[in-house]
Amino acid sequence: AELGINLTKEASDRFSYEFDLAGYYMIIDNWIAWQPAGGIWRPYNLKEVSATGLEIGGSLAFLQPWGKIHLNGQIAYNQSVLRQGIDENDLAVGYQLPYTPKYRGTLSGSILFKNYRLGIMSYYVGERTGQDVVNEMVEAYFLTNLNLGRQIPLGKHALSAEVQVLNVFDISYQNVKHYAMPGRNFLLSIRYLFNNHKH
């Protein structure tokens, strides 16, 4: 079962906003979960899982003579619990599924100025259980990324270039227990857009 509501409003020629609220409840028989084992990810069968969640999101847009400002945010709660295991003695019954955070959130903003775009995105991933859901926990983390891009019109086509700074604050974090993720790193991308009509 899922229930949601969406509200979109253009308050004026230069300002609009959107709000989303959704909740869901599911009971899944024979859930297939991909989990790390021996250095690779393998599928595991979970007899019965219940998933309950709530998601709230919203955005604001400001249209200016020189460009556009856009703000967006979302928070989510997700409780995915093993209700019945394949083995009657499965100690994971009643616990949150491995590597499934109860809490997540994102906050982003962008500024469009002529053919330039400056953006920032921060996201939060809450504490998660590890492979051993009873005794192992993986710490929460909060990351921030920056990006700056420009699109250059070339007749019917366009050239798009973007520089990204990922993990700006050089946070030490793990998605999977004992597997470190990259610190601050940089990404440069150049794309040629054929028949581009949005410049």
XYZ file of C-alpha atoms in Angstrom:
199
model
C 0.000 0.000 0.000
C 1.241 3.480 -0.849
C -0.281 6.913 -0.396
C 1.175 10.210 -1.529
C 0.368 13.828 -2.184
C 2.017 16.353 -4.474
C 1.498 20.102 -4.381
C 2.857 22.343 -7.137
C 2.306 26.070 -7.086
C 3.458 28.946 -9.274
C 3.151 31.776 -6.754
C 4.238 34.349 -9.336
C 6.031 34.655 -12.664
C 9.327 34.455 -10.807
C 8.629 32.049 -7.944
C 7.277 28.504 -7.710
C 7.421 25.687 -5.204
C 6.636 21.995 -4.957
C 5.944 19.719 -1.990
C 5.789 15.909 -1.900
C 4.707 13.574 0.886
C 4.505 9.804 0.495
C 4.153 6.828 2.810
C 4.197 3.120 2.078
C 3.883 -0.301 3.693
C 4.887 -3.580 2.060
C 5.212 -7.229 2.993
C 7.464 -9.087 0.555
C 7.806 -12.842 0.304
C 11.161 -14.178 -0.907
C 13.042 -10.876 -0.932
C 16.328 -11.136 -2.878
C 19.077 -9.166 -1.134
C 22.515 -8.548 -2.643
C 25.147 -8.622 0.085
C 28.976 -8.703 0.096
C 30.602 -12.055 0.735
C 34.222 -13.016 0.097
C 34.988 -9.835 -1.802
C 32.037 -10.053 -4.206
C 28.318 -9.344 -3.962
C 26.007 -12.378 -3.909
C 22.202 -12.733 -3.896
C 20.585 -14.075 -0.719
C 16.992 -15.176 -0.282
C 15.104 -13.666 2.656
C 11.849 -15.485 3.389
C 9.700 -12.523 4.448
C 10.462 -8.804 4.816
C 8.265 -5.901 5.892
C 9.111 -2.399 4.669
C 7.578 0.773 6.077
C 8.612 4.231 4.946
C 7.867 7.923 4.806
C 9.364 10.415 2.354
C 9.051 14.199 2.471
C 10.481 16.471 -0.195
C 10.210 19.964 -1.548
C 11.732 22.437 -3.954
C 11.826 26.183 -4.556
C 12.551 27.916 -7.843
C 13.366 31.591 -8.304
C 13.394 32.905 -11.862
C 15.491 36.049 -12.301
C 16.256 38.197 -15.363
C 19.829 36.885 -15.322
C 19.024 33.209 -14.675
C 17.470 30.825 -12.162
C 17.990 29.693 -8.566
C 16.745 26.239 -7.583
C 16.688 24.660 -4.096
C 15.668 21.093 -3.356
C 15.502 18.900 -0.248
C 14.272 15.470 0.773
C 14.239 13.344 3.914
C 13.260 9.697 4.091
C 12.567 7.127 6.788
C 12.690 3.450 5.862
C 12.292 0.524 8.220
C 12.947 -2.749 6.399
C 12.837 -5.644 8.846
C 13.311 -9.373 8.376
C 10.113 -11.026 9.613
C 10.917 -14.623 8.726
C 14.202 -16.239 7.741
C 14.904 -19.383 5.736
C 16.395 -20.904 8.878
C 14.201 -21.083 12.001
C 17.252 -20.131 14.074
C 18.055 -17.022 12.012
C 19.168 -14.411 14.566
C 18.542 -11.568 12.087
C 14.743 -11.872 12.424
C 13.341 -8.624 13.815
C 16.354 -6.528 12.768
C 16.836 -3.950 10.025
C 18.207 -5.423 6.790
C 21.984 -5.158 6.276
C 23.247 -1.865 4.812
C 19.748 -0.378 4.734
C 19.692 3.019 6.503
C 16.596 4.029 8.412
C 17.278 7.693 7.710
C 18.461 9.444 4.558
C 18.390 13.040 3.428
C 19.547 15.292 0.609
C 19.823 19.040 0.221
C 20.869 20.658 -3.036
C 20.940 24.005 -4.746
C 21.917 25.356 -8.137
C 22.349 28.702 -9.840
C 21.949 29.065 -13.609
C 23.575 32.135 -15.116
C 23.411 32.349 -18.901
C 25.209 29.162 -19.999
C 26.877 28.535 -16.614
C 25.628 26.298 -13.817
C 26.948 26.191 -10.243
C 25.589 23.474 -7.991
C 26.019 22.040 -4.502
C 24.567 18.826 -3.097
C 24.825 17.452 0.421
C 23.436 14.125 1.489
C 23.143 12.215 4.734
C 23.105 8.432 5.107
C 22.170 7.214 8.566
C 23.642 4.438 10.660
C 23.201 0.959 9.185
C 23.591 -2.605 10.352
C 26.468 -4.501 8.762
C 26.482 -8.076 7.535
C 26.022 -9.211 11.143
C 22.857 -7.238 11.894
C 22.954 -8.097 15.596
C 26.503 -7.046 16.472
C 27.828 -4.929 13.607
C 27.052 -1.290 12.812
C 28.264 1.009 10.040
C 28.539 4.674 10.992
C 26.408 7.403 9.454
C 28.031 9.954 7.151
C 27.340 13.344 5.572
C 28.912 14.253 2.234
C 28.985 17.407 0.116
C 29.724 17.702 -3.606
C 30.255 20.802 -5.751
C 29.998 21.201 -9.509
C 30.550 23.953 -12.039
C 29.565 23.540 -15.661
C 29.142 25.483 -18.858
C 27.295 24.744 -22.060
C 28.590 26.289 -25.279
C 26.107 26.441 -28.199
C 27.499 25.245 -31.521
C 24.704 25.868 -34.002
C 22.255 22.978 -33.626
C 24.679 21.237 -31.306
C 26.401 22.131 -28.028
C 29.545 21.379 -26.051
C 29.074 20.776 -22.331
C 31.939 20.835 -19.819
C 31.708 20.229 -16.074
C 34.133 20.100 -13.141
C 33.045 18.306 -9.957
C 34.617 18.259 -6.515
C 33.354 15.150 -4.735
C 33.509 14.724 -0.948
C 34.541 18.367 -0.553
C 35.341 18.099 3.170
C 37.389 14.897 2.750
C 35.128 12.827 5.018
C 36.229 9.313 5.947
C 33.268 6.966 5.519
C 32.239 3.453 4.525
C 29.322 2.126 2.489
C 30.333 -1.434 3.328
C 32.101 -2.368 6.547
C 35.932 -2.376 6.238
C 35.850 -0.974 2.682
C 37.042 2.651 2.687
C 35.556 5.088 0.204
C 37.475 7.821 -1.676
C 38.347 11.045 0.074
C 38.190 14.360 -1.741
C 38.398 13.717 -5.480
C 37.822 15.550 -8.746
C 35.968 14.727 -11.928
C 36.141 16.500 -15.279
C 33.619 15.637 -17.968
C 33.211 16.946 -21.518
C 30.218 16.024 -23.659
C 29.215 16.860 -27.204
C 25.425 17.191 -27.530
C 23.960 16.481 -30.972
C 20.826 18.354 -32.079
C 20.623 20.221 -28.789
C 17.719 22.683 -28.704
C 17.857 23.804 -25.070
C 20.643 26.371 -25.253
